[in-house]
Tab-separated table of C-alpha atoms and ligand atoms in Angstrom:
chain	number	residue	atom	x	y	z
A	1	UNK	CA	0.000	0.000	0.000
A	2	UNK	CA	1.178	3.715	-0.960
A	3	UNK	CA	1.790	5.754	2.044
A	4	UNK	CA	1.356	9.371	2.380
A	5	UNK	CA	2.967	11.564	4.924
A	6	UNK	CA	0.444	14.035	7.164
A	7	UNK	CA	1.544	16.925	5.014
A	8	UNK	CA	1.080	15.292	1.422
A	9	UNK	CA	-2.557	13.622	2.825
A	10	UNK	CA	-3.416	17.651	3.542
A	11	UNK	CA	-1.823	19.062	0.435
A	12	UNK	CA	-3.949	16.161	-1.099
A	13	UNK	CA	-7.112	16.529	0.504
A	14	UNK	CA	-6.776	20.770	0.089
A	15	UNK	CA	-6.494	19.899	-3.997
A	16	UNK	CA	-9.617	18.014	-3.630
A	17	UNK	CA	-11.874	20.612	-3.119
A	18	UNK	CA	-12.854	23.741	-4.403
A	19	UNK	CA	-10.258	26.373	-5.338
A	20	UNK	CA	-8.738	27.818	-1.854
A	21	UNK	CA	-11.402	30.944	-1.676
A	22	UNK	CA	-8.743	33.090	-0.508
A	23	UNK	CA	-6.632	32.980	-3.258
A	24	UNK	CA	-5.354	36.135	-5.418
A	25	UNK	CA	-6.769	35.592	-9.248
A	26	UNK	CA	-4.787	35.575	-12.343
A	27	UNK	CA	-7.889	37.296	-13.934
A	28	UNK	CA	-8.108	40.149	-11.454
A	29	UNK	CA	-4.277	40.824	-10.935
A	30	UNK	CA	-3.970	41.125	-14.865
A	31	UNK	CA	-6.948	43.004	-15.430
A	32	UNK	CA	-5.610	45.941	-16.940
A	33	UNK	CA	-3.052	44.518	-18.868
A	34	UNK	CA	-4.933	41.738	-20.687
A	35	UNK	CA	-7.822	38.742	-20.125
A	36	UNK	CA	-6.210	35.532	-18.762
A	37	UNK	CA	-7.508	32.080	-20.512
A	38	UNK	CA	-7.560	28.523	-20.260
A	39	UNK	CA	-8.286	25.841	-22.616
A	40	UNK	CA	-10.554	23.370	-21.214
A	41	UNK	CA	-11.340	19.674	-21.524
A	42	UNK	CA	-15.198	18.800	-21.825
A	43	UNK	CA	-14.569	17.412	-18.404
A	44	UNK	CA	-14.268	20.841	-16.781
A	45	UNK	CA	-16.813	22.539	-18.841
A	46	UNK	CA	-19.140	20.065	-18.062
A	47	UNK	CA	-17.898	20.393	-14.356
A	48	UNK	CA	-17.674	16.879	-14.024
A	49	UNK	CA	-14.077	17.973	-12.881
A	50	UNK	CA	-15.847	20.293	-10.040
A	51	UNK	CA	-12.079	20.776	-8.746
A	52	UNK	CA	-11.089	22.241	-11.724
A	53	UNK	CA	-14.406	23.675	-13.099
A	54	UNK	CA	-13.708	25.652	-9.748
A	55	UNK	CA	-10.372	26.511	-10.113
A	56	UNK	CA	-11.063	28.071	-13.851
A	57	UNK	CA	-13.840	29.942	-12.336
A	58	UNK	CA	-11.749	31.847	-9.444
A	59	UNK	CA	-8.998	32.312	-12.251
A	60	UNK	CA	-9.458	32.939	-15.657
A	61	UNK	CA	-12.034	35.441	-17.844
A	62	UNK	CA	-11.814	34.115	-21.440
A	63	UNK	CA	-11.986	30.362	-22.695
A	64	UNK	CA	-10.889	28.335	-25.241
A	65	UNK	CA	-12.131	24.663	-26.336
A	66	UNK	CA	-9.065	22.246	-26.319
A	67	UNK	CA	-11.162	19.434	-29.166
A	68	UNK	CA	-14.698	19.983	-28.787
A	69	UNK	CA	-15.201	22.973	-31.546
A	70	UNK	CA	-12.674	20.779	-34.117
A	71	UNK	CA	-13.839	19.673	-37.222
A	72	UNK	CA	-13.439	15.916	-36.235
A	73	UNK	CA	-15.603	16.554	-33.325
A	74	UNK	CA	-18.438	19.156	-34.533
A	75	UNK	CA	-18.867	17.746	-37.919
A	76	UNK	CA	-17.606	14.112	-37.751
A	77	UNK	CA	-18.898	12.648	-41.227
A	78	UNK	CA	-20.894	14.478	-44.044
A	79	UNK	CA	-23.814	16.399	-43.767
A	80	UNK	CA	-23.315	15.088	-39.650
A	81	UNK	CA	-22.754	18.051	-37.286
A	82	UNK	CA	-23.151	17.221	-33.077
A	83	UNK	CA	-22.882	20.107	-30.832
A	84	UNK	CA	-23.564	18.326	-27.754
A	85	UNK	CA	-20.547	19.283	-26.283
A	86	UNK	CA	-19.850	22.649	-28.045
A	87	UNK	CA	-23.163	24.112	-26.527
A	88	UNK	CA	-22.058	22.825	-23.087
A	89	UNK	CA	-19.112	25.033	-23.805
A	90	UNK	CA	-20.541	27.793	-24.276
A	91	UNK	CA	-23.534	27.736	-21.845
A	92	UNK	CA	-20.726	27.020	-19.339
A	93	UNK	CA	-18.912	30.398	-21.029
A	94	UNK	CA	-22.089	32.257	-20.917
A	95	UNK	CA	-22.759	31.318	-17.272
A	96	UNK	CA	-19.472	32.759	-16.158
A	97	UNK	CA	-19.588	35.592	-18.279
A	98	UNK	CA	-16.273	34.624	-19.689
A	99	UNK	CA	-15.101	35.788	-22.774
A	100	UNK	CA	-15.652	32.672	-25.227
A	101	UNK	CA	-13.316	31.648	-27.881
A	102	UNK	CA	-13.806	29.394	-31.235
A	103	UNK	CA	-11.212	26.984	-32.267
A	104	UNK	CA	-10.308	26.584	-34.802
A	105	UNK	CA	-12.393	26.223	-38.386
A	106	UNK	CA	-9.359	25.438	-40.856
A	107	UNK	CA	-6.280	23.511	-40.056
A	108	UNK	CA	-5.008	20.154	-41.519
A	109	UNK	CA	-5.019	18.011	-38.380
A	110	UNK	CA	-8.197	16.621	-36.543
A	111	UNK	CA	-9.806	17.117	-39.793
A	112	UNK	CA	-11.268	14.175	-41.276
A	113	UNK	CA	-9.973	12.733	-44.593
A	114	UNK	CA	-13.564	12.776	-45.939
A	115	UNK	CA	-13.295	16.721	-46.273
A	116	UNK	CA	-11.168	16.277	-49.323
A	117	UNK	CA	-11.849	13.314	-50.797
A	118	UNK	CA	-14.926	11.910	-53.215
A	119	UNK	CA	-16.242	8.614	-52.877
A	120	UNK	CA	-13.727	6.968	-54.658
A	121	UNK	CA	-10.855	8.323	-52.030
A	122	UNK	CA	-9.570	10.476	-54.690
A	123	UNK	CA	-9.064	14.172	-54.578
A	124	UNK	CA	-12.282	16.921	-54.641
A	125	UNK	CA	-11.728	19.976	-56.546
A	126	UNK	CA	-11.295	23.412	-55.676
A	127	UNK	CA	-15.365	24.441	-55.948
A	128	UNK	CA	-16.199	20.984	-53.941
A	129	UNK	CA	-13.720	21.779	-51.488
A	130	UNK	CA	-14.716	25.925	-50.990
A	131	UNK	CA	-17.867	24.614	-50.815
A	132	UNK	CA	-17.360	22.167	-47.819
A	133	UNK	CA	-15.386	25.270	-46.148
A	134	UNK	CA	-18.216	27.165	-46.900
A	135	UNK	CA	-20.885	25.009	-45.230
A	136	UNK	CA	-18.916	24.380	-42.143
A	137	UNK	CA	-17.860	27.868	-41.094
A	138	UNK	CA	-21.377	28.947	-42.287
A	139	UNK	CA	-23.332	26.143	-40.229
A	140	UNK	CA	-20.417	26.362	-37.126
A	141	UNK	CA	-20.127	30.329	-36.570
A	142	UNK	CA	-23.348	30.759	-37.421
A	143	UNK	CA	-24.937	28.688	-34.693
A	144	UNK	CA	-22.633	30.586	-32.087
A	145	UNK	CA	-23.112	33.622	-33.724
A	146	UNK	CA	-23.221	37.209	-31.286
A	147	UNK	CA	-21.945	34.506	-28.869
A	148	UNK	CA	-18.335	33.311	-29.689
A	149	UNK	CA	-16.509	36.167	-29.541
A	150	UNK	CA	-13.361	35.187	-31.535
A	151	UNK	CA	-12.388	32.306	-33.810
A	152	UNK	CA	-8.813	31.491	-34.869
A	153	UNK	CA	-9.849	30.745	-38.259
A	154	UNK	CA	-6.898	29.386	-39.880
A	155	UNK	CA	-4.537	27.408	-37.507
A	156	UNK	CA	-1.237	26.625	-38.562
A	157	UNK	CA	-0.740	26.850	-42.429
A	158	UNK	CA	2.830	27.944	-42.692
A	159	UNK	CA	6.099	25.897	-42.664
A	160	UNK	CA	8.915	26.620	-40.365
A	161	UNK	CA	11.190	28.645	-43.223
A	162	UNK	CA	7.646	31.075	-43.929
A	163	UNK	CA	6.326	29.386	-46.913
A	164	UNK	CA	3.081	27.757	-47.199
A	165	UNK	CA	2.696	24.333	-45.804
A	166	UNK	CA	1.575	22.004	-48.651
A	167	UNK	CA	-1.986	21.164	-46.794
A	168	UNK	CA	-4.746	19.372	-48.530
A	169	UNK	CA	-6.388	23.290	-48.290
A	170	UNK	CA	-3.692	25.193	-50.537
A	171	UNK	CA	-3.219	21.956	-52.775
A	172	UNK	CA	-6.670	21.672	-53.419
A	173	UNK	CA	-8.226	25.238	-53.429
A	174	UNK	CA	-4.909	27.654	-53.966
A	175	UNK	CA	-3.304	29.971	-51.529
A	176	UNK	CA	-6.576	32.070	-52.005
A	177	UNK	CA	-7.953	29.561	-48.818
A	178	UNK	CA	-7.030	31.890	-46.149
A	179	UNK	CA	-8.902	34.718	-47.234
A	180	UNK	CA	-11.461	32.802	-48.221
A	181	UNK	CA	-11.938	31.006	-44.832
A	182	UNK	CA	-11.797	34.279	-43.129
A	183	UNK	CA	-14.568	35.770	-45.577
A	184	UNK	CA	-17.202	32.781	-44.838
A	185	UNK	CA	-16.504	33.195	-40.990
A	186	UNK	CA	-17.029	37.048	-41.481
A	187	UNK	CA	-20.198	36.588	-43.595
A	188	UNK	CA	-21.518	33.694	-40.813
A	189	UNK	CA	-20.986	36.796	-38.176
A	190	UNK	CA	-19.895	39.955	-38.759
A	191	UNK	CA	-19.765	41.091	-35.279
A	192	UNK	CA	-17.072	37.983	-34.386
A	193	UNK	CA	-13.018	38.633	-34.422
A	194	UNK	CA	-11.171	37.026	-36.835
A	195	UNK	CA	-7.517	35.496	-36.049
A	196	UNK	CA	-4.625	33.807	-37.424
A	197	UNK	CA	-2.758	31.107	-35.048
A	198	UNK	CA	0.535	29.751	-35.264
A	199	UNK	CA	3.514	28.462	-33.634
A	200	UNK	CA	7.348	29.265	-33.087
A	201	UNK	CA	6.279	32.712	-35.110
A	202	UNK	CA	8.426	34.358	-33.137
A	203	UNK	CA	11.652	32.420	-35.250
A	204	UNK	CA	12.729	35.199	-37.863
A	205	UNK	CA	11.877	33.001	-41.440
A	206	UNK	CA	8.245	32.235	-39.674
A	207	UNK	CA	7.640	35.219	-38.353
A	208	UNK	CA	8.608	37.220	-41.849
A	209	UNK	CA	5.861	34.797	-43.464
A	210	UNK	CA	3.749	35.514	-41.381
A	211	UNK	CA	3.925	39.407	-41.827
A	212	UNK	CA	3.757	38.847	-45.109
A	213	UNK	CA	0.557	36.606	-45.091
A	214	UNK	CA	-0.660	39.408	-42.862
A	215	UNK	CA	0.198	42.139	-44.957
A	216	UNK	CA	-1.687	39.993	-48.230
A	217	UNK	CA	-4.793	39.543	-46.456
A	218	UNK	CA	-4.879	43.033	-45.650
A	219	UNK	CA	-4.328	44.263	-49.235
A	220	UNK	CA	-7.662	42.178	-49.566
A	221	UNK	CA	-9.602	43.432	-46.905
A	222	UNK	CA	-9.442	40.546	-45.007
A	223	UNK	CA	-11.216	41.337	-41.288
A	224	UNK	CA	-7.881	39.800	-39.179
A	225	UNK	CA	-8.320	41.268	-36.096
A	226	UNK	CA	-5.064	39.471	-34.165
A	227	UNK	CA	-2.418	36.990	-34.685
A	228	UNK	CA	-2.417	33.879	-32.541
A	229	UNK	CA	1.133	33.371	-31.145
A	230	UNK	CA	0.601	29.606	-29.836
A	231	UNK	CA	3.534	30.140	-27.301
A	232	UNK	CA	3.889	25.877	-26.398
A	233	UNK	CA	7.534	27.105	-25.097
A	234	UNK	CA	10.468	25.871	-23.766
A	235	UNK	CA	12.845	26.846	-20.723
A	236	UNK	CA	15.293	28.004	-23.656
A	237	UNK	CA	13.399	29.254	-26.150
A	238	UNK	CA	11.542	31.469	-27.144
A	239	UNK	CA	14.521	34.217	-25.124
A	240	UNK	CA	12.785	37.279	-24.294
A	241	UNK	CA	14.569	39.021	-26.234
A	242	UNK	CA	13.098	37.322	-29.103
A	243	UNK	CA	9.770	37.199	-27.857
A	244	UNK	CA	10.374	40.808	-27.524
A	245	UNK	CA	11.165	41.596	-31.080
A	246	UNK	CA	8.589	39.171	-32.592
A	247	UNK	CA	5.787	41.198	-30.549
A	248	UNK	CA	7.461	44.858	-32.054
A	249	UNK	CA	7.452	43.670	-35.434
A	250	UNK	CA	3.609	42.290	-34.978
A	251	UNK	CA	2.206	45.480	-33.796
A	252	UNK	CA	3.459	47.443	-36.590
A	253	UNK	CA	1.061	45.245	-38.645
A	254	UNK	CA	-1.957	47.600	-36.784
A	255	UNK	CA	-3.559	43.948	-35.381
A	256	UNK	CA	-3.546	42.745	-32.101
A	257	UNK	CA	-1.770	39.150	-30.553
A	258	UNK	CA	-3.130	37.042	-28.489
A	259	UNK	CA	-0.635	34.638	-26.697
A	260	UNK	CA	-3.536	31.623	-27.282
A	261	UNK	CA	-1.935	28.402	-26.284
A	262	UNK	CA	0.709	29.052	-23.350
A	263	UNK	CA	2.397	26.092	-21.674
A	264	UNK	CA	6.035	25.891	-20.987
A	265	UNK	CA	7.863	22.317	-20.939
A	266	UNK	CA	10.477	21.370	-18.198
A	267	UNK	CA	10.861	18.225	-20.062
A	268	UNK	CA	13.976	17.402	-21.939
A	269	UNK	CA	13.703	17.423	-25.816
A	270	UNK	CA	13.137	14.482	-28.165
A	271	UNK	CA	14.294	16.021	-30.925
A	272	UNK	CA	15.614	19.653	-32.034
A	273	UNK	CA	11.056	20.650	-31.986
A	274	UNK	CA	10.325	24.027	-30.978
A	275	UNK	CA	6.798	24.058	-32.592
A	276	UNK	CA	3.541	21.808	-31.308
A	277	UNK	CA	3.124	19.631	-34.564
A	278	UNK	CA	0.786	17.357	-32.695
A	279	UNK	CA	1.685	14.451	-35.116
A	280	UNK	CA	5.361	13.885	-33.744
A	281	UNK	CA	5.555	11.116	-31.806
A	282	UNK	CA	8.667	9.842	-30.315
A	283	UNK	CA	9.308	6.598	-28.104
A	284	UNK	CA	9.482	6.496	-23.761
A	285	UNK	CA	12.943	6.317	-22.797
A	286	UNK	CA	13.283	6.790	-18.566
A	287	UNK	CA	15.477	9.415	-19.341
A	288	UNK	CA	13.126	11.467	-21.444
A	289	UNK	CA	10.601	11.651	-18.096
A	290	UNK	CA	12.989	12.638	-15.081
A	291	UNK	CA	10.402	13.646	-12.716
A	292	UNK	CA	8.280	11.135	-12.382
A	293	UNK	CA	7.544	11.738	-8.541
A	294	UNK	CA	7.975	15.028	-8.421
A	295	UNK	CA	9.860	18.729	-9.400
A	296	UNK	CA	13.010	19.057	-7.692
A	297	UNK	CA	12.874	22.301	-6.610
A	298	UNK	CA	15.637	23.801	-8.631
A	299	UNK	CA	13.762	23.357	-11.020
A	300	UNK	CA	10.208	24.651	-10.189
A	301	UNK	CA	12.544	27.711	-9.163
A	302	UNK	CA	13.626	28.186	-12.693
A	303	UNK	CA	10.493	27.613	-14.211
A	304	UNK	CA	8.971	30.538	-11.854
A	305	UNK	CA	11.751	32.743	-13.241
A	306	UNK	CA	11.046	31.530	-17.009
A	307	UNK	CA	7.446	32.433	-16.615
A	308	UNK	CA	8.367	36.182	-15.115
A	309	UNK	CA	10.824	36.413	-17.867
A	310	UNK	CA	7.966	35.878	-20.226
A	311	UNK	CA	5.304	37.392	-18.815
A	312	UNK	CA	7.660	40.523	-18.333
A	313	UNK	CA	7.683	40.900	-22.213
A	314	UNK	CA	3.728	40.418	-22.418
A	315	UNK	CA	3.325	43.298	-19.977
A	316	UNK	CA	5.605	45.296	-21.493
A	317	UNK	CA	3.559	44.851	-24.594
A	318	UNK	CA	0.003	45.248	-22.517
A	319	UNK	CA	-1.386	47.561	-25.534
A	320	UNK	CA	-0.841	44.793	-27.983
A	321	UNK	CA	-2.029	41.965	-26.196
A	322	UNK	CA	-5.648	41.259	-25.328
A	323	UNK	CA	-5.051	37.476	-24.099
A	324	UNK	CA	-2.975	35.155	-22.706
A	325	UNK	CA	-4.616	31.878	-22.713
A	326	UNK	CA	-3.140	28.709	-21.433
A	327	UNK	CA	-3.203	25.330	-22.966
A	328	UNK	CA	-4.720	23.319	-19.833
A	329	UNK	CA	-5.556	24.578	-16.470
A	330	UNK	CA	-3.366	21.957	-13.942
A	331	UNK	CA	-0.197	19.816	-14.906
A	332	UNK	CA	-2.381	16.911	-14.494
A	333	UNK	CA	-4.540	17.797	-17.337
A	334	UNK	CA	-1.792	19.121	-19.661
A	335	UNK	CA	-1.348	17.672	-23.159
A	336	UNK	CA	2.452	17.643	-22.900
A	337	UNK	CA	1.771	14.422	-20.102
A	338	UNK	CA	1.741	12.554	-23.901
A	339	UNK	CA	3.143	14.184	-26.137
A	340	UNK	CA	5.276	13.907	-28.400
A	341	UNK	CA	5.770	10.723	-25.726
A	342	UNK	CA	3.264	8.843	-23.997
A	343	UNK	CA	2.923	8.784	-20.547
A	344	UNK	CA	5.213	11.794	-19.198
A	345	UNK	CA	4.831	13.397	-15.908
A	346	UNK	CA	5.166	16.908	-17.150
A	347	UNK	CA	5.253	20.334	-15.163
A	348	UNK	CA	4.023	23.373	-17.710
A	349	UNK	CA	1.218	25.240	-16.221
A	350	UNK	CA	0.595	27.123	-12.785
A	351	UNK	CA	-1.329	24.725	-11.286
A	352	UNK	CA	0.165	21.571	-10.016
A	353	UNK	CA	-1.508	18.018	-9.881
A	354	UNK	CA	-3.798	18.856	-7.141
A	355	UNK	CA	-4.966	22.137	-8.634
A	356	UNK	CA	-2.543	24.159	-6.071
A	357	UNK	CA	-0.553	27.240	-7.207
A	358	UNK	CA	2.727	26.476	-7.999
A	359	UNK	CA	5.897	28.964	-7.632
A	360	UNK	CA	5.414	30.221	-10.941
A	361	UNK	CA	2.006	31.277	-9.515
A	362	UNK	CA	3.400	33.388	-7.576
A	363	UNK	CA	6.252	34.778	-9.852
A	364	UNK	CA	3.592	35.926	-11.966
A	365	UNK	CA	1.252	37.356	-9.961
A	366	UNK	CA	4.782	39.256	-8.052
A	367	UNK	CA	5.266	41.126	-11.057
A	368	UNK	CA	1.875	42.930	-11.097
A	369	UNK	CA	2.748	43.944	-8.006
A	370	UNK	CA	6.022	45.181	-8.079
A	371	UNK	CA	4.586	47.332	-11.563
A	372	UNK	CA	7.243	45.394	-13.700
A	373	UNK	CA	6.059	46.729	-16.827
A	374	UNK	CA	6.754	50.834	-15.297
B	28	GLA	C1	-1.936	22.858	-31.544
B	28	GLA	C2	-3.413	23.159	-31.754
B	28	GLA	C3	-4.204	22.938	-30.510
B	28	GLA	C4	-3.750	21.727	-29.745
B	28	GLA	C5	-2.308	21.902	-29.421
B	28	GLA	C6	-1.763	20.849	-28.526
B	28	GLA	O1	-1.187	23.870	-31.161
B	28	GLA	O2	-3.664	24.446	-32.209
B	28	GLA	O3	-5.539	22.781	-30.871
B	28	GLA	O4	-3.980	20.573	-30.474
B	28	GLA	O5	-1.631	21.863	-30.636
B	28	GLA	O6	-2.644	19.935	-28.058
């Protein structure tokens, strides 16, 4: 049988309910800056997780589906849309009177092969294709419309050097898909922002691609009202300094950023990734997962630091920023726990395992008050 000393059985049982009532919010110590998000698992929005459920409700203002607004999910085979779980989203939103955000209409994972095939498993073309587009940001937006407040529209569509990634979209319809995505979701509700999210956009190539996809759309009249800057970091990268300059160079664009997917891993490296390509897998090797039982306390130390670091450059960039979301809400929850390897015990968010603030809490939450960004 396990045993537990007296303090880990309190820690334990203090996890296990509600969200200590006393404690400072992230959404009330950064509410002049920006809004503070989560993404959340249909566990918590259903508040099956009432731990959690709790926790987001004492600490965040603006929400973000982690799967259950993906095309896989909302519109599974043709003609077949279920929004079971995408109202419970939102009426869990509304309810809180949190700001509520769509994710995401066009990417190239979690979308089913179906979208661009025929019958015969061969290819659509470009009119069947716009047309599929068409019908699901029309029938998705649409039912959420006046009530979603933002989608990220396009997730994802450039390579690592700034070009185009070769997608099923831009081989099928052209590189006219973006703007065209973005003009459904516009016509399916006017009032909505519009965004385009990414990852490791702060890297020079990537981020000069996507100025320039920026700077196309709005030659078009495209409605972008922010970039997405996905921000699944590292303890080494992205430096502030180049978080820094990536957020200069967006706001000369004239849109805003939202940081949209925040987690920072502890975890060593599989390979030389910086990005969040959720396909990468790689195998379990012990020494990939060091802290199984625990973080040594160096390390929590240096991941508190990290997180001022980066929040540092957000604040310092308050006027450009409307949102820093987080991808999960507790380490236990996190998607890094299996991925790119299964079955990691990994330490990214502000919450710990039992739902408890972590040092990096506090870092944070220190910086508001010392007026960092002055
Ligand atoms: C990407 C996607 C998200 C999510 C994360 C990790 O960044 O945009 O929807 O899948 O990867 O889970």
């Amino acid at each position: 049988m396990q045993r537990f000393s007296g303090l880990a059985v309190l820690s334990l049982a203090a996890g296990l309910i509600a969200a200590a009532p006393d404690q400072p919010s992230l959404k009330d110590a950064f509410h002049d800056s920006f809004r503070i998000g989560a993404a959340l698992n249909a566990a918590i929005f259903t508040e099956e997780d009432a731990r959690d459920a709790a926790l987001v409700k004492q600490q965040f203002n603006s929400i973000t589906p982690e799967n259950v607004l993906k095309w896989e999910r909302v519109h599974p085979r043709p003609g077949v849309y279920d929004f079971d779980l995408a109202d419970r989203y939102v009426a869990f939103g509304e309810k809180n009177r949190m700001q509520i955000i769509g994710h995401t209409l066009v990417w190239h994972n979690q979308t089913p092969r179906w979208v661009f095939e025929d019958e015969k498993g061969n290819p659509v073309d470009r009119e069947t294709l716009l047309n599929r587009m068409r019908d699901h940001i029309h029938t998705v937006v649409g039912r959420y419309k006046g009530r979603i407040f933002g989608w990220d529209v396009v997730n994802e569509a450039l390579n690592e050097d700034g070009t185009l990634r070769q997608s099923p979209w831009l081989k099928i319809i052209g590189e006219d898909y973006i703007a065209k995505a973005f003009e459904f979701a516009h016509e399916a509700d006017p009032k909505a922002e519009l965004y385009y999210n990414d990852y490791s956009i702060e890297n020079e190539a990537k981020r000069k691609g996507t100025i320039a996809l920026i700077r196309r759309l709005q030659a078009e009249n495209v409605p972008v009202a922010a970039i997405g800057i996905q921000g699944h970091d590292h303890m080494d990268w992205p430096s502030a300094e180049l978080e820094d300059a990536a957020l200069t160079d967006f706001a000369k664009l004239g849109v805003k950023v939202n940081i949209t997917e925040l987690d920072i891993d502890v975890l060593p490296r599989t390979t030389g990734q910086q990005g969040a390509e959720v396909t990468l897998h790689a195998e379990a090797r012990s020494e990939l997962n060091p802290y199984p039982d625990g973080l040594p306390d160096a390390v929590q130390e240096a991941l508190a630091k990290r997180y001022a670091s980066l929040f540092s450059v957000f604040l310092r960039h308050r006027g450009l920023i409307t949102r820093v979301t987080f991808w999960g809400v507790t380490d236990a929850g996190s998607w890094l726990n299996n991925w790119p390897v299964n079955g990691r015990t990994s330490y990214p968010l502000l919450f710990d395992r039992n739902a408890r603030p972590k040092p990096a809490f506090g870092a944070v939450l220190e910086l508001v008050k010392q007026g960092a960004s002055n």
